[in-house]
Amino acid sequence: FYLTPPQVNSILKANEYSFKVPEFDGKNVSSVLGFDSNQLPANAPIEDRRSAATCLQTRGMLLGVFDGHAGCACAQAVSERLFYYIAVSLLPHETLLEIEDAVESGRALLPILQWHKHPNDYFSKEASKLYFNSLRTYWQELIDLNSGETTDVKEALISAFKRLDNDISLEAQVGDPNSFLNYLVLRVAFSGATACVAHVDGVDLHIANTGDSRAMLGVQEEDGSWSAVNLSYDHNAQNEHEVERVKMEHPKSEEKSLVKQDRLLGLLMPFRAFGDVKFKWSIELQKRVVESGPDQLNDNEYTKFIPPNYHTPPYLTAEPEVIHHKLRPQDKFLVLATDGLWETMHRQDVARIVGEYLTGVHHQQPIAVGGYKVTLGQMHGLLTERRARISSAFEDQNAATHLIRHAVGNNEFGTVDHERLSKMLSLPEELARMYRDDITIIVVQFNSHVIGACQNEE
């Protein structure tokens, strides 16, 4: 059955969120104008998560997409917790002391993050105390380790990723007397999540990536056309450096079994991820935790099996690869998206579609009919459709929604085909997953004037 255009729109817009940065936030004029984000589920429930927050005690904004596997528990936990770990890693020593002092004496805490959330982006209330205690232990250690040097953003990002992953693992090993919480920490640790996070501060853009979500910069060339610059590398079998890294970390005798059918140990697509303790813990530890864990854990097939050829764990790390980029006035936007988008669209098309959407200017590509025999009537149809498309192209108020519309509805001519879009969105849950993955997108728009001014100052 077909969905009407209003029905299509209501499905596409259900999870959209936009945030505009206030002109002056008291400290600095931001290099970020604002961002649009959206999600389209294929799994039920969706296994992707997204987060965005402004750092209140340091300058900068954090944005991230998280792609869960074997359930959504790990992606949920990482989306709630990672930004706190990053923010704490970036705080100056005095601020850390003030925060610890406030907790000691029971005073109100300095807020660290201002979250920008869609109503569907929830926090798990039950785990908040546990999460807070782990975070506090981390900042206490940072206080003790104080070297008096200012924190390097790259180091802070790496430290935060690794520490959160370590805490996820520890919490699951220690367990919790509250059976609900015990089951929660185990589900978080046994499921997994990739993460692609941006930290923007003035002209400094850092991307920390673990796994196969991606960051891409949209650049406007002098002639007005759009190009894409990759700011992350996928950690999977397609990345030769990544395959080499994994091989270097294990004995030569395992070389043949490490990567099979393009998967880690023949099972896992991403070569870096949070959680996934099946690929990190020793066999003894896995057995001990599963046996002493709640009964629900035993019912989960995923926790029972041991990966084949499992000799020298850990096989998996959450350590991110961090890329630093100095923003230039021609850098107009950043796209962070889970692999659901990149499986369906080339980055060059993503740059053009978002660029044209944000500027409202279409660079008319010559109509390409690549090897098709086209009658004049069909050509007339294509041109009419193109005219209609220009008038309707900006019905979306959100750049991420506009991109999802293209990702799901594009035909071979690169235009959105309503019939195709309707079919793809009306697929029943169990079929949807066969045609596409969850898609989560954040489009960050930069303020070229501020970036130009910052450059001149430097």
GROMACS .gro file of C-alpha atoms in nm, residues 224-412:
model
  189
  224GLY     CA    1   3.014   2.754  -0.578
  225SER     CA    2   3.025   2.376  -0.622
  226TRP     CA    3   3.049   2.136  -0.326
  227SER     CA    4   3.316   1.885  -0.230
  228ALA     CA    5   3.352   1.639   0.057
  229VAL     CA    6   3.650   1.593   0.287
  230ASN     CA    7   3.667   1.274   0.495
  231LEU     CA    8   3.749   1.338   0.861
  232SER     CA    9   3.743   0.977   0.979
  233TYR     CA   10   3.847   0.632   0.865
  234ASP     CA   11   3.628   0.324   0.899
  235HIS     CA   12   3.770   0.063   1.136
  236ASN     CA   13   3.677  -0.248   0.944
  237ALA     CA   14   3.817  -0.504   0.699
  238GLN     CA   15   3.814  -0.249   0.413
  239ASN     CA   16   4.081  -0.046   0.597
  240GLU     CA   17   4.420  -0.212   0.534
  241HIS     CA   18   4.593  -0.021   0.816
  242GLU     CA   19   4.331  -0.146   1.058
  243VAL     CA   20   4.370  -0.508   0.945
  244GLU     CA   21   4.748  -0.469   0.988
  245ARG     CA   22   4.704  -0.319   1.336
  246VAL     CA   23   4.494  -0.616   1.450
  247LYS     CA   24   4.745  -0.864   1.307
  248MET     CA   25   5.035  -0.687   1.480
  249GLU     CA   26   4.862  -0.729   1.818
  250HIS     CA   27   4.833  -1.109   1.799
  251PRO     CA   28   5.073  -1.399   1.738
  252LYS     CA   29   5.158  -1.502   1.383
  253SER     CA   30   4.983  -1.838   1.442
  254GLU     CA   31   4.647  -1.654   1.452
  255GLU     CA   32   4.697  -1.458   1.132
  256LYS     CA   33   4.452  -1.673   0.932
  257SER     CA   34   4.171  -1.673   1.188
  258LEU     CA   35   4.177  -1.304   1.295
  259VAL     CA   36   3.982  -1.169   0.999
  260LYS     CA   37   3.741  -1.403   0.822
  261GLN     CA   38   3.472  -1.305   0.571
  262ASP     CA   39   3.566  -0.943   0.639
  263ARG     CA   40   3.477  -0.975   1.007
  264LEU     CA   41   3.683  -0.983   1.326
  265LEU     CA   42   3.713  -1.353   1.422
  266GLY     CA   43   3.453  -1.408   1.151
  267LEU     CA   44   3.185  -1.234   1.363
  268LEU     CA   45   3.219  -0.860   1.415
  269MET     CA   46   3.209  -0.597   1.137
  270PRO     CA   47   3.372  -0.304   1.324
  271PHE     CA   48   3.730  -0.359   1.445
  272ARG     CA   49   3.691  -0.103   1.726
  273ALA     CA   50   3.392  -0.063   1.959
  274PHE     CA   51   3.271   0.004   2.312
  275GLY     CA   52   3.142  -0.290   2.515
  276ASP     CA   53   3.155  -0.623   2.329
  277VAL     CA   54   3.330  -0.791   2.622
  278LYS     CA   55   3.294  -1.121   2.429
  279PHE     CA   56   3.596  -0.995   2.232
  280LYS     CA   57   3.785  -0.845   2.527
  281TRP     CA   58   3.756  -1.066   2.837
  282SER     CA   59   3.933  -1.395   2.897
  283ILE     CA   60   3.717  -1.707   2.859
  284GLU     CA   61   3.741  -1.770   3.237
  285LEU     CA   62   3.611  -1.421   3.317
  286GLN     CA   63   3.325  -1.451   3.065
  287LYS     CA   64   3.215  -1.783   3.217
  288ARG     CA   65   3.240  -1.658   3.574
  289VAL     CA   66   3.034  -1.344   3.502
  290VAL     CA   67   2.767  -1.524   3.299
  291GLU     CA   68   2.732  -1.805   3.555
  292SER     CA   69   2.700  -1.569   3.851
  293GLY     CA   70   2.480  -1.327   3.654
  294PRO     CA   71   2.099  -1.313   3.652
  295ASP     CA   72   1.899  -1.584   3.475
  296GLN     CA   73   1.793  -1.351   3.193
  297LEU     CA   74   2.159  -1.334   3.092
  298ASN     CA   75   2.169  -1.711   3.042
  299ASP     CA   76   1.868  -1.692   2.811
  300ASN     CA   77   2.065  -1.460   2.583
  301GLU     CA   78   2.233  -1.667   2.312
  302TYR     CA   79   2.487  -1.393   2.251
  303THR     CA   80   2.643  -1.420   2.597
  304LYS     CA   81   2.676  -1.800   2.590
  305PHE     CA   82   2.896  -1.866   2.291
  306ILE     CA   83   3.271  -1.802   2.289
  307PRO     CA   84   3.403  -1.666   1.958
  308PRO     CA   85   3.594  -1.927   1.754
  309ASN     CA   86   3.978  -1.920   1.763
  310TYR     CA   87   3.972  -1.717   2.082
  311HIS     CA   88   4.329  -1.745   2.217
  312THR     CA   89   4.482  -1.405   2.300
  313PRO     CA   90   4.217  -1.151   2.402
  314PRO     CA   91   4.153  -0.860   2.387
  315TYR     CA   92   4.080  -0.859   2.014
  316LEU     CA   93   3.888  -0.532   2.027
  317THR     CA   94   3.963  -0.181   2.152
  318ALA     CA   95   3.749   0.131   2.204
  319GLU     CA   96   4.050   0.360   2.150
  320PRO     CA   97   3.950   0.627   1.898
  321GLU     CA   98   4.145   0.757   1.603
  322VAL     CA   99   4.150   1.137   1.641
  323ILE     CA  100   4.176   1.378   1.347
  324HIS     CA  101   4.229   1.752   1.400
  325HIS     CA  102   4.117   2.002   1.134
  326LYS     CA  103   4.153   2.382   1.142
  327LEU     CA  104   3.828   2.525   1.007
  328ARG     CA  105   3.846   2.759   0.707
  329PRO     CA  106   3.575   2.998   0.577
  330GLN     CA  107   3.499   2.757   0.288
  331ASP     CA  108   3.421   2.475   0.536
  332LYS     CA  109   3.044   2.519   0.556
  333PHE     CA  110   2.913   2.213   0.738
  334LEU     CA  111   2.996   1.882   0.904
  335VAL     CA  112   2.797   1.560   0.864
  336LEU     CA  113   2.823   1.292   1.134
  337ALA     CA  114   2.633   0.975   1.043
  338THR     CA  115   2.609   0.606   1.123
  339ASP     CA  116   2.693   0.359   0.847
  340GLY     CA  117   2.324   0.334   0.751
  341LEU     CA  118   2.374   0.657   0.552
  342TRP     CA  119   2.712   0.574   0.393
  343GLU     CA  120   2.586   0.233   0.275
  344THR     CA  121   2.333   0.412   0.056
  345MET     CA  122   2.507   0.736  -0.046
  346HIS     CA  123   2.847   0.850  -0.170
  347ARG     CA  124   3.004   1.133   0.033
  348GLN     CA  125   3.022   1.355  -0.277
  349ASP     CA  126   2.642   1.330  -0.319
  350VAL     CA  127   2.595   1.396   0.053
  351ALA     CA  128   2.807   1.715   0.023
  352ARG     CA  129   2.610   1.837  -0.278
  353ILE     CA  130   2.264   1.760  -0.138
  354VAL     CA  131   2.332   1.924   0.199
  355GLY     CA  132   2.522   2.216   0.041
  356GLU     CA  133   2.239   2.293  -0.200
  357TYR     CA  134   1.985   2.255   0.078
  358LEU     CA  135   2.168   2.497   0.311
  359THR     CA  136   2.234   2.762   0.044
  360GLY     CA  137   1.909   2.713  -0.147
  361VAL     CA  138   2.111   2.711  -0.469
  362HIS     CA  139   2.091   2.417  -0.709
  363HIS     CA  140   2.382   2.368  -0.941
  364GLN     CA  141   2.197   2.210  -1.228
  365GLN     CA  142   2.384   1.896  -1.324
  366PRO     CA  143   2.332   1.811  -1.690
  367ILE     CA  144   2.063   1.543  -1.690
  368ALA     CA  145   2.256   1.217  -1.704
  369VAL     CA  146   2.068   0.920  -1.842
  370GLY     CA  147   2.380   0.698  -1.852
  371GLY     CA  148   2.327   0.456  -2.138
  372TYR     CA  149   1.946   0.457  -2.118
  373LYS     CA  150   1.754   0.507  -2.443
  374VAL     CA  151   1.533   0.802  -2.357
  375THR     CA  152   1.247   0.929  -2.571
  376LEU     CA  153   1.171   1.301  -2.596
  377GLY     CA  154   0.858   1.240  -2.391
  378GLN     CA  155   1.062   1.080  -2.109
  379MET     CA  156   1.315   1.363  -2.129
  380HIS     CA  157   1.032   1.614  -2.098
  381GLY     CA  158   0.911   1.417  -1.794
  382LEU     CA  159   1.256   1.430  -1.633
  383LEU     CA  160   1.279   1.807  -1.686
  384THR     CA  161   0.929   1.863  -1.548
  385GLU     CA  162   1.018   1.648  -1.246
  386ARG     CA  163   1.335   1.850  -1.198
  387ARG     CA  164   1.135   2.176  -1.200
  388ALA     CA  165   0.889   2.031  -0.948
  389ARG     CA  166   1.176   1.907  -0.735
  390ILE     CA  167   1.329   2.253  -0.710
  391SER     CA  168   1.001   2.398  -0.588
  392SER     CA  169   0.950   2.118  -0.336
  393ALA     CA  170   1.313   2.056  -0.241
  394PHE     CA  171   1.297   2.282   0.059
  395GLU     CA  172   0.982   2.147   0.218
  396ASP     CA  173   1.214   1.999   0.482
  397GLN     CA  174   1.297   2.239   0.764
  398ASN     CA  175   1.582   2.013   0.871
  399ALA     CA  176   1.898   1.926   0.673
  400ALA     CA  177   1.927   1.578   0.830
  401THR     CA  178   1.566   1.497   0.729
  402HIS     CA  179   1.639   1.620   0.377
  403LEU     CA  180   1.939   1.385   0.360
  404ILE     CA  181   1.740   1.085   0.492
  405ARG     CA  182   1.472   1.154   0.228
  406HIS     CA  183   1.743   1.121  -0.041
  407ALA     CA  184   1.916   0.824   0.124
  408VAL     CA  185   1.594   0.621   0.127
  409GLY     CA  186   1.410   0.757  -0.177
  410ASN     CA  187   1.672   0.827  -0.446
  411ASN     CA  188   1.626   0.663  -0.786
  412GLU     CA  189   1.896   0.595  -1.048
   0.00000   0.00000   0.00000
